[in-house]
PDB file of N, CA, C and O in Angstrom:
ATOM      1  N   UNK A   1     -36.893  56.491 -14.164  1.00 78.00           N
ATOM      2  CA  UNK A   1     -37.687  56.242 -12.975  1.00 78.00           C
ATOM      3  C   UNK A   1     -39.090  55.836 -13.378  1.00 78.00           C
ATOM      4  O   UNK A   1     -39.730  56.472 -14.186  1.00 78.00           O
ATOM      5  N   UNK A   2     -39.573  54.746 -12.847  1.00 94.00           N
ATOM      6  CA  UNK A   2     -40.936  54.357 -13.146  1.00 94.00           C
ATOM      7  C   UNK A   2     -41.916  55.000 -12.190  1.00 94.00           C
ATOM      8  O   UNK A   2     -41.613  55.226 -11.034  1.00 94.00           O
ATOM      9  N   UNK A   3     -43.078  55.319 -12.728  1.00 97.00           N
ATOM     10  CA  UNK A   3     -44.109  55.995 -11.945  1.00 97.00           C
ATOM     11  C   UNK A   3     -45.186  55.019 -11.507  1.00 97.00           C
ATOM     12  O   UNK A   3     -45.545  54.101 -12.251  1.00 97.00           O
ATOM     13  N   UNK A   4     -45.682  55.262 -10.295  1.00 97.00           N
ATOM     14  CA  UNK A   4     -46.843  54.523  -9.802  1.00 97.00           C
ATOM     15  C   UNK A   4     -47.913  55.560  -9.430  1.00 97.00           C
ATOM     16  O   UNK A   4     -47.650  56.762  -9.425  1.00 97.00           O
ATOM     17  N   UNK A   5     -49.115  55.094  -9.144  1.00 97.00           N
ATOM     18  CA  UNK A   5     -50.245  55.994  -8.920  1.00 97.00           C
ATOM     19  C   UNK A   5     -49.977  57.046  -7.854  1.00 97.00           C
ATOM     20  O   UNK A   5     -50.480  58.160  -7.946  1.00 97.00           O
ATOM     21  N   UNK A   6     -49.207  56.732  -6.856  1.00 96.00           N
ATOM     22  CA  UNK A   6     -48.985  57.682  -5.767  1.00 96.00           C
ATOM     23  C   UNK A   6     -47.915  58.730  -6.076  1.00 96.00           C
ATOM     24  O   UNK A   6     -47.704  59.635  -5.276  1.00 96.00           O
ATOM     25  N   UNK A   7     -47.290  58.642  -7.222  1.00 97.00           N
ATOM     26  CA  UNK A   7     -46.312  59.657  -7.653  1.00 97.00           C
ATOM     27  C   UNK A   7     -47.051  60.822  -8.307  1.00 97.00           C
ATOM     28  O   UNK A   7     -46.838  61.165  -9.470  1.00 97.00           O
ATOM     29  N   UNK A   8     -47.912  61.435  -7.542  1.00 98.00           N
ATOM     30  CA  UNK A   8     -48.869  62.413  -8.066  1.00 98.00           C
ATOM     31  C   UNK A   8     -48.179  63.592  -8.744  1.00 98.00           C
ATOM     32  O   UNK A   8     -48.518  63.955  -9.873  1.00 98.00           O
ATOM     33  N   UNK A   9     -47.219  64.208  -8.098  1.00 98.00           N
ATOM     34  CA  UNK A   9     -46.560  65.378  -8.665  1.00 98.00           C
ATOM     35  C   UNK A   9     -45.790  65.025  -9.939  1.00 98.00           C
ATOM     36  O   UNK A   9     -45.846  65.758 -10.927  1.00 98.00           O
ATOM     37  N   UNK A  10     -45.094  63.913  -9.923  1.00 98.00           N
ATOM     38  CA  UNK A  10     -44.324  63.499 -11.092  1.00 98.00           C
ATOM     39  C   UNK A  10     -45.246  63.173 -12.267  1.00 98.00           C
ATOM     40  O   UNK A  10     -44.936  63.479 -13.423  1.00 98.00           O
ATOM     41  N   UNK A  11     -46.382  62.542 -11.981  1.00 98.00           N
ATOM     42  CA  UNK A  11     -47.361  62.258 -13.033  1.00 98.00           C
ATOM     43  C   UNK A  11     -47.902  63.563 -13.606  1.00 98.00           C
ATOM     44  O   UNK A  11     -48.028  63.724 -14.821  1.00 98.00           O
ATOM     45  N   UNK A  12     -48.214  64.517 -12.733  1.00 98.00           N
ATOM     46  CA  UNK A  12     -48.733  65.816 -13.184  1.00 98.00           C
ATOM     47  C   UNK A  12     -47.728  66.518 -14.099  1.00 98.00           C
ATOM     48  O   UNK A  12     -48.107  67.085 -15.131  1.00 98.00           O
ATOM     49  N   UNK A  13     -46.468  66.464 -13.751  1.00 97.00           N
ATOM     50  CA  UNK A  13     -45.431  67.068 -14.593  1.00 97.00           C
ATOM     51  C   UNK A  13     -45.377  66.368 -15.949  1.00 97.00           C
ATOM     52  O   UNK A  13     -45.313  67.017 -16.996  1.00 97.00           O
ATOM     53  N   UNK A  14     -45.421  65.047 -15.928  1.00 97.00           N
ATOM     54  CA  UNK A  14     -45.411  64.284 -17.180  1.00 97.00           C
ATOM     55  C   UNK A  14     -46.607  64.600 -18.057  1.00 97.00           C
ATOM     56  O   UNK A  14     -46.483  64.734 -19.279  1.00 97.00           O
ATOM     57  N   UNK A  15     -47.776  64.746 -17.440  1.00 98.00           N
ATOM     58  CA  UNK A  15     -48.983  65.084 -18.205  1.00 98.00           C
ATOM     59  C   UNK A  15     -48.880  66.486 -18.794  1.00 98.00           C
ATOM     60  O   UNK A  15     -49.261  66.716 -19.949  1.00 98.00           O
ATOM     61  N   UNK A  16     -48.381  67.421 -18.007  1.00 97.00           N
ATOM     62  CA  UNK A  16     -48.242  68.800 -18.483  1.00 97.00           C
ATOM     63  C   UNK A  16     -47.287  68.866 -19.674  1.00 97.00           C
ATOM     64  O   UNK A  16     -47.527  69.616 -20.629  1.00 97.00           O
ATOM     65  N   UNK A  17     -46.237  68.079 -19.636  1.00 96.00           N
ATOM     66  CA  UNK A  17     -45.282  68.067 -20.740  1.00 96.00           C
ATOM     67  C   UNK A  17     -45.830  67.336 -21.967  1.00 96.00           C
ATOM     68  O   UNK A  17     -45.645  67.782 -23.097  1.00 96.00           O
ATOM     69  N   UNK A  18     -46.510  66.224 -21.742  1.00 97.00           N
ATOM     70  CA  UNK A  18     -46.997  65.402 -22.853  1.00 97.00           C
ATOM     71  C   UNK A  18     -48.266  65.950 -23.496  1.00 97.00           C
ATOM     72  O   UNK A  18     -48.529  65.693 -24.672  1.00 97.00           O
ATOM     73  N   UNK A  19     -49.051  66.689 -22.728  1.00 96.00           N
ATOM     74  CA  UNK A  19     -50.357  67.146 -23.219  1.00 96.00           C
ATOM     75  C   UNK A  19     -50.533  68.638 -22.956  1.00 96.00           C
ATOM     76  O   UNK A  19     -51.505  69.059 -22.324  1.00 96.00           O
ATOM     77  N   UNK A  20     -49.618  69.431 -23.479  1.00 94.00           N
ATOM     78  CA  UNK A  20     -49.690  70.871 -23.252  1.00 94.00           C
ATOM     79  C   UNK A  20     -50.859  71.536 -23.988  1.00 94.00           C
ATOM     80  O   UNK A  20     -51.166  72.693 -23.769  1.00 94.00           O
ATOM     81  N   UNK A  21     -51.531  70.771 -24.838  1.00 95.00           N
ATOM     82  CA  UNK A  21     -52.685  71.286 -25.567  1.00 95.00           C
ATOM     83  C   UNK A  21     -54.015  71.015 -24.856  1.00 95.00           C
ATOM     84  O   UNK A  21     -55.073  71.408 -25.342  1.00 95.00           O
ATOM     85  N   UNK A  22     -53.970  70.366 -23.705  1.00 96.00           N
ATOM     86  CA  UNK A  22     -55.183  69.997 -22.972  1.00 96.00           C
ATOM     87  C   UNK A  22     -55.297  70.836 -21.709  1.00 96.00           C
ATOM     88  O   UNK A  22     -54.326  71.013 -20.980  1.00 96.00           O
ATOM     89  N   UNK A  23     -56.508  71.328 -21.461  1.00 97.00           N
ATOM     90  CA  UNK A  23     -56.780  72.068 -20.231  1.00 97.00           C
ATOM     91  C   UNK A  23     -57.280  71.076 -19.184  1.00 97.00           C
ATOM     92  O   UNK A  23     -58.377  70.533 -19.315  1.00 97.00           O
ATOM     93  N   UNK A  24     -56.501  70.812 -18.152  1.00 97.00           N
ATOM     94  CA  UNK A  24     -56.889  69.808 -17.158  1.00 97.00           C
ATOM     95  C   UNK A  24     -58.121  70.201 -16.334  1.00 97.00           C
ATOM     96  O   UNK A  24     -58.686  69.356 -15.650  1.00 97.00           O
ATOM     97  N   UNK A  25     -58.545  71.453 -16.417  1.00 97.00           N
ATOM     98  CA  UNK A  25     -59.768  71.856 -15.725  1.00 97.00           C
ATOM     99  C   UNK A  25     -60.987  71.116 -16.276  1.00 97.00           C
ATOM    100  O   UNK A  25     -61.972  70.936 -15.576  1.00 97.00           O
ATOM    101  N   UNK A  26     -60.915  70.718 -17.539  1.00 96.00           N
ATOM    102  CA  UNK A  26     -62.089  70.176 -18.221  1.00 96.00           C
ATOM    103  C   UNK A  26     -61.942  68.728 -18.654  1.00 96.00           C
ATOM    104  O   UNK A  26     -62.722  68.241 -19.461  1.00 96.00           O
ATOM    105  N   UNK A  27     -60.965  68.019 -18.114  1.00 97.00           N
ATOM    106  CA  UNK A  27     -60.744  66.631 -18.511  1.00 97.00           C
ATOM    107  C   UNK A  27     -61.610  65.695 -17.660  1.00 97.00           C
ATOM    108  O   UNK A  27     -61.802  65.925 -16.468  1.00 97.00           O
ATOM    109  N   UNK A  28     -62.156  64.670 -18.289  1.00 97.00           N
ATOM    110  CA  UNK A  28     -62.915  63.685 -17.509  1.00 97.00           C
ATOM    111  C   UNK A  28     -61.951  62.606 -17.011  1.00 97.00           C
ATOM    112  O   UNK A  28     -60.853  62.443 -17.537  1.00 97.00           O
ATOM    113  N   UNK A  29     -62.381  61.876 -16.006  1.00 97.00           N
ATOM    114  CA  UNK A  29     -61.487  60.913 -15.365  1.00 97.00           C
ATOM    115  C   UNK A  29     -61.129  59.737 -16.278  1.00 97.00           C
ATOM    116  O   UNK A  29     -60.050  59.166 -16.151  1.00 97.00           O
ATOM    117  N   UNK A  30     -62.010  59.381 -17.196  1.00 96.00           N
ATOM    118  CA  UNK A  30     -61.698  58.283 -18.123  1.00 96.00           C
ATOM    119  C   UNK A  30     -60.511  58.680 -18.995  1.00 96.00           C
ATOM    120  O   UNK A  30     -59.551  57.918 -19.146  1.00 96.00           O
ATOM    121  N   UNK A  31     -60.562  59.893 -19.555  1.00 97.00           N
ATOM    122  CA  UNK A  31     -59.450  60.361 -20.386  1.00 97.00           C
ATOM    123  C   UNK A  31     -58.189  60.568 -19.557  1.00 97.00           C
ATOM    124  O   UNK A  31     -57.084  60.216 -19.993  1.00 97.00           O
ATOM    125  N   UNK A  32     -58.334  61.125 -18.364  1.00 98.00           N
ATOM    126  CA  UNK A  32     -57.183  61.351 -17.496  1.00 98.00           C
ATOM    127  C   UNK A  32     -56.471  60.039 -17.194  1.00 98.00           C
ATOM    128  O   UNK A  32     -55.243  59.936 -17.314  1.00 98.00           O
ATOM    129  N   UNK A  33     -57.221  59.029 -16.827  1.00 97.00           N
ATOM    130  CA  UNK A  33     -56.648  57.715 -16.530  1.00 97.00           C
ATOM    131  C   UNK A  33     -55.897  57.172 -17.754  1.00 97.00           C
ATOM    132  O   UNK A  33     -54.792  56.653 -17.638  1.00 97.00           O
ATOM    133  N   UNK A  34     -56.500  57.322 -18.924  1.00 97.00           N
ATOM    134  CA  UNK A  34     -55.866  56.857 -20.157  1.00 97.00           C
ATOM    135  C   UNK A  34     -54.553  57.577 -20.403  1.00 97.00           C
ATOM    136  O   UNK A  34     -53.534  56.944 -20.730  1.00 97.00           O
ATOM    137  N   UNK A  35     -54.536  58.900 -20.239  1.00 98.00           N
ATOM    138  CA  UNK A  35     -53.310  59.671 -20.454  1.00 98.00           C
ATOM    139  C   UNK A  35     -52.217  59.249 -19.471  1.00 98.00           C
ATOM    140  O   UNK A  35     -51.037  59.193 -19.837  1.00 98.00           O
ATOM    141  N   UNK A  36     -52.599  58.974 -18.239  1.00 98.00           N
ATOM    142  CA  UNK A  36     -51.614  58.553 -17.236  1.00 98.00           C
ATOM    143  C   UNK A  36     -51.009  57.203 -17.617  1.00 98.00           C
ATOM    144  O   UNK A  36     -49.791  57.025 -17.612  1.00 98.00           O
ATOM    145  N   UNK A  37     -51.858  56.260 -17.959  1.00 97.00           N
ATOM    146  CA  UNK A  37     -51.390  54.918 -18.314  1.00 97.00           C
ATOM    147  C   UNK A  37     -50.488  54.968 -19.542  1.00 97.00           C
ATOM    148  O   UNK A  37     -49.554  54.171 -19.666  1.00 97.00           O
ATOM    149  N   UNK A  38     -50.726  55.921 -20.441  1.00 97.00           N
ATOM    150  CA  UNK A  38     -49.921  56.039 -21.655  1.00 97.00           C
ATOM    151  C   UNK A  38     -48.587  56.744 -21.447  1.00 97.00           C
ATOM    152  O   UNK A  38     -47.759  56.756 -22.357  1.00 97.00           O
ATOM    153  N   UNK A  39     -48.369  57.323 -20.278  1.00 97.00           N
ATOM    154  CA  UNK A  39     -47.065  57.943 -20.029  1.00 97.00           C
ATOM    155  C   UNK A  39     -45.983  56.877 -20.161  1.00 97.00           C
ATOM    156  O   UNK A  39     -46.126  55.766 -19.635  1.00 97.00           O
ATOM    157  N   UNK A  40     -44.887  57.184 -20.850  1.00 95.00           N
ATOM    158  CA  UNK A  40     -43.873  56.167 -21.130  1.00 95.00           C
ATOM    159  C   UNK A  40     -43.247  55.536 -19.893  1.00 95.00           C
ATOM    160  O   UNK A  40     -42.842  54.384 -19.926  1.00 95.00           O
ATOM    161  N   UNK A  41     -43.164  56.254 -18.797  1.00 95.00           N
ATOM    162  CA  UNK A  41     -42.522  55.701 -17.603  1.00 95.00           C
ATOM    163  C   UNK A  41     -43.522  55.258 -16.540  1.00 95.00           C
ATOM    164  O   UNK A  41     -43.142  54.972 -15.409  1.00 95.00           O
ATOM    165  N   UNK A  42     -44.806  55.155 -16.896  1.00 97.00           N
ATOM    166  CA  UNK A  42     -45.807  54.676 -15.950  1.00 97.00           C
ATOM    167  C   UNK A  42     -45.804  53.155 -15.950  1.00 97.00           C
ATOM    168  O   UNK A  42     -45.881  52.520 -16.995  1.00 97.00           O
ATOM    169  N   UNK A  43     -45.715  52.566 -14.759  1.00 96.00           N
ATOM    170  CA  UNK A  43     -45.591  51.104 -14.707  1.00 96.00           C
ATOM    171  C   UNK A  43     -46.485  50.432 -13.659  1.00 96.00           C
ATOM    172  O   UNK A  43     -46.331  49.250 -13.406  1.00 96.00           O
ATOM    173  N   UNK A  44     -47.402  51.169 -13.078  1.00 97.00           N
ATOM    174  CA  UNK A  44     -48.271  50.586 -12.050  1.00 97.00           C
ATOM    175  C   UNK A  44     -49.436  49.842 -12.702  1.00 97.00           C
ATOM    176  O   UNK A  44     -49.715  50.001 -13.897  1.00 97.00           O
ATOM    177  N   UNK A  45     -50.132  49.064 -11.899  1.00 96.00           N
ATOM    178  CA  UNK A  45     -51.308  48.323 -12.354  1.00 96.00           C
ATOM    179  C   UNK A  45     -52.442  49.309 -12.644  1.00 96.00           C
ATOM    180  O   UNK A  45     -52.875  50.030 -11.741  1.00 96.00           O
ATOM    181  N   UNK A  46     -52.938  49.368 -13.867  1.00 93.00           N
ATOM    182  CA  UNK A  46     -54.004  50.306 -14.212  1.00 93.00           C
ATOM    183  C   UNK A  46     -55.266  50.133 -13.371  1.00 93.00           C
ATOM    184  O   UNK A  46     -56.029  51.082 -13.185  1.00 93.00           O
ATOM    185  N   UNK A  47     -55.481  48.957 -12.829  1.00 93.00           N
ATOM    186  CA  UNK A  47     -56.688  48.689 -12.040  1.00 93.00           C
ATOM    187  C   UNK A  47     -56.602  49.230 -10.617  1.00 93.00           C
ATOM    188  O   UNK A  47     -57.601  49.270  -9.916  1.00 93.00           O
ATOM    189  N   UNK A  48     -55.439  49.656 -10.187  1.00 93.00           N
ATOM    190  CA  UNK A  48     -55.245  50.122  -8.812  1.00 93.00           C
ATOM    191  C   UNK A  48     -55.591  51.592  -8.621  1.00 93.00           C
ATOM    192  O   UNK A  48     -55.296  52.178  -7.597  1.00 93.00           O
ATOM    193  N   UNK A  49     -56.210  52.194  -9.591  1.00 92.00           N
ATOM    194  CA  UNK A  49     -56.504  53.618  -9.549  1.00 92.00           C
ATOM    195  C   UNK A  49     -57.925  53.857  -9.057  1.00 92.00           C
ATOM    196  O   UNK A  49     -58.848  53.158  -9.438  1.00 92.00           O
ATOM    197  N   UNK A  50     -58.086  54.886  -8.228  1.00 93.00           N
ATOM    198  CA  UNK A  50     -59.401  55.275  -7.749  1.00 93.00           C
ATOM    199  C   UNK A  50     -59.669  56.741  -8.015  1.00 93.00           C
ATOM    200  O   UNK A  50     -58.790  57.492  -8.457  1.00 93.00           O
ATOM    201  N   UNK A  51     -60.881  57.147  -7.745  1.00 95.00           N
ATOM    202  CA  UNK A  51     -61.294  58.522  -8.006  1.00 95.00           C
ATOM    203  C   UNK A  51     -60.481  59.534  -7.211  1.00 95.00           C
ATOM    204  O   UNK A  51     -60.126  60.598  -7.731  1.00 95.00           O
ATOM    205  N   UNK A  52     -60.143  59.218  -5.969  1.00 97.00           N
ATOM    206  CA  UNK A  52     -59.367  60.164  -5.152  1.00 97.00           C
ATOM    207  C   UNK A  52     -57.980  60.409  -5.735  1.00 97.00           C
ATOM    208  O   UNK A  52     -57.484  61.531  -5.715  1.00 97.00           O
ATOM    209  N   UNK A  53     -57.363  59.369  -6.252  1.00 97.00           N
ATOM    210  CA  UNK A  53     -56.035  59.529  -6.867  1.00 97.00           C
ATOM    211  C   UNK A  53     -56.159  60.388  -8.122  1.00 97.00           C
ATOM    212  O   UNK A  53     -55.332  61.268  -8.354  1.00 97.00           O
ATOM    213  N   UNK A  54     -57.181  60.122  -8.932  1.00 98.00           N
ATOM    214  CA  UNK A  54     -57.362  60.910 -10.154  1.00 98.00           C
ATOM    215  C   UNK A  54     -57.638  62.377  -9.825  1.00 98.00           C
ATOM    216  O   UNK A  54     -57.123  63.268 -10.495  1.00 98.00           O
ATOM    217  N   UNK A  55     -58.421  62.628  -8.792  1.00 98.00           N
ATOM    218  CA  UNK A  55     -58.678  64.013  -8.364  1.00 98.00           C
ATOM    219  C   UNK A  55     -57.376  64.699  -7.950  1.00 98.00           C
ATOM    220  O   UNK A  55     -57.137  65.854  -8.303  1.00 98.00           O
ATOM    221  N   UNK A  56     -56.553  63.990  -7.199  1.00 98.00           N
ATOM    222  CA  UNK A  56     -55.284  64.561  -6.743  1.00 98.00           C
ATOM    223  C   UNK A  56     -54.360  64.845  -7.925  1.00 98.00           C
ATOM    224  O   UNK A  56     -53.698  65.890  -7.971  1.00 98.00           O
ATOM    225  N   UNK A  57     -54.320  63.940  -8.892  1.00 98.00           N
ATOM    226  CA  UNK A  57     -53.466  64.141 -10.070  1.00 98.00           C
ATOM    227  C   UNK A  57     -53.989  65.311 -10.896  1.00 98.00           C
ATOM    228  O   UNK A  57     -53.212  66.151 -11.353  1.00 98.00           O
ATOM    229  N   UNK A  58     -55.295  65.388 -11.069  1.00 98.00           N
ATOM    230  CA  UNK A  58     -55.875  66.500 -11.819  1.00 98.00           C
ATOM    231  C   UNK A  58     -55.547  67.835 -11.143  1.00 98.00           C
ATOM    232  O   UNK A  58     -55.149  68.793 -11.805  1.00 98.00           O
ATOM    233  N   UNK A  59     -55.683  67.900  -9.840  1.00 98.00           N
ATOM    234  CA  UNK A  59     -55.360  69.129  -9.102  1.00 98.00           C
ATOM    235  C   UNK A  59     -53.885  69.496  -9.246  1.00 98.00           C
ATOM    236  O   UNK A  59     -53.537  70.664  -9.452  1.00 98.00           O
ATOM    237  N   UNK A  60     -53.018  68.499  -9.150  1.00 98.00           N
ATOM    238  CA  UNK A  60     -51.585  68.753  -9.295  1.00 98.00           C
ATOM    239  C   UNK A  60     -51.255  69.214 -10.712  1.00 98.00           C
ATOM    240  O   UNK A  60     -50.399  70.088 -10.904  1.00 98.00           O
ATOM    241  N   UNK A  61     -51.931  68.664 -11.697  1.00 98.00           N
ATOM    242  CA  UNK A  61     -51.720  69.073 -13.088  1.00 98.00           C
ATOM    243  C   UNK A  61     -52.153  70.526 -13.284  1.00 98.00           C
ATOM    244  O   UNK A  61     -51.454  71.320 -13.904  1.00 98.00           O
ATOM    245  N   UNK A  62     -53.290  70.895 -12.702  1.00 98.00           N
ATOM    246  CA  UNK A  62     -53.759  72.286 -12.789  1.00 98.00           C
ATOM    247  C   UNK A  62     -52.732  73.218 -12.154  1.00 98.00           C
ATOM    248  O   UNK A  62     -52.395  74.260 -12.717  1.00 98.00           O
ATOM    249  N   UNK A  63     -52.244  72.851 -10.978  1.00 97.00           N
ATOM    250  CA  UNK A  63     -51.229  73.674 -10.306  1.00 97.00           C
ATOM    251  C   UNK A  63     -49.956  73.776 -11.141  1.00 97.00           C
ATOM    252  O   UNK A  63     -49.310  74.821 -11.185  1.00 97.00           O
ATOM    253  N   UNK A  64     -49.607  72.690 -11.799  1.00 95.00           N
ATOM    254  CA  UNK A  64     -48.380  72.653 -12.611  1.00 95.00           C
ATOM    255  C   UNK A  64     -48.444  73.637 -13.779  1.00 95.00           C
ATOM    256  O   UNK A  64     -47.446  74.268 -14.105  1.00 95.00           O
ATOM    257  N   UNK A  65     -49.598  73.772 -14.399  1.00 93.00           N
ATOM    258  CA  UNK A  65     -49.681  74.660 -15.563  1.00 93.00           C
ATOM    259  C   UNK A  65     -49.932  76.123 -15.187  1.00 93.00           C
ATOM    260  O   UNK A  65     -49.804  77.003 -16.014  1.00 93.00           O
ATOM    261  N   UNK A  66     -50.291  76.359 -13.937  1.00 91.00           N
ATOM    262  CA  UNK A  66     -50.591  77.755 -13.538  1.00 91.00           C
ATOM    263  C   UNK A  66     -49.405  78.474 -12.978  1.00 91.00           C
ATOM    264  O   UNK A  66     -48.353  78.252 -12.897  1.00 91.00           O
TER     265      UNK A  66
END
């Protein structure tokens, strides 16, 4: 399944699995965006991302690890 920016929960799960050594509480949006784009099943346009989407993904990632 390919992921797009609005697949917030699925992206959060992928990030939690791929980066279990990172605390999402302290990640900046530049690094977060990079990690998302590097997910193997991510296929959306990297330019279509905004701050609100990154905030939602970060929050979902925090919830996923807690």
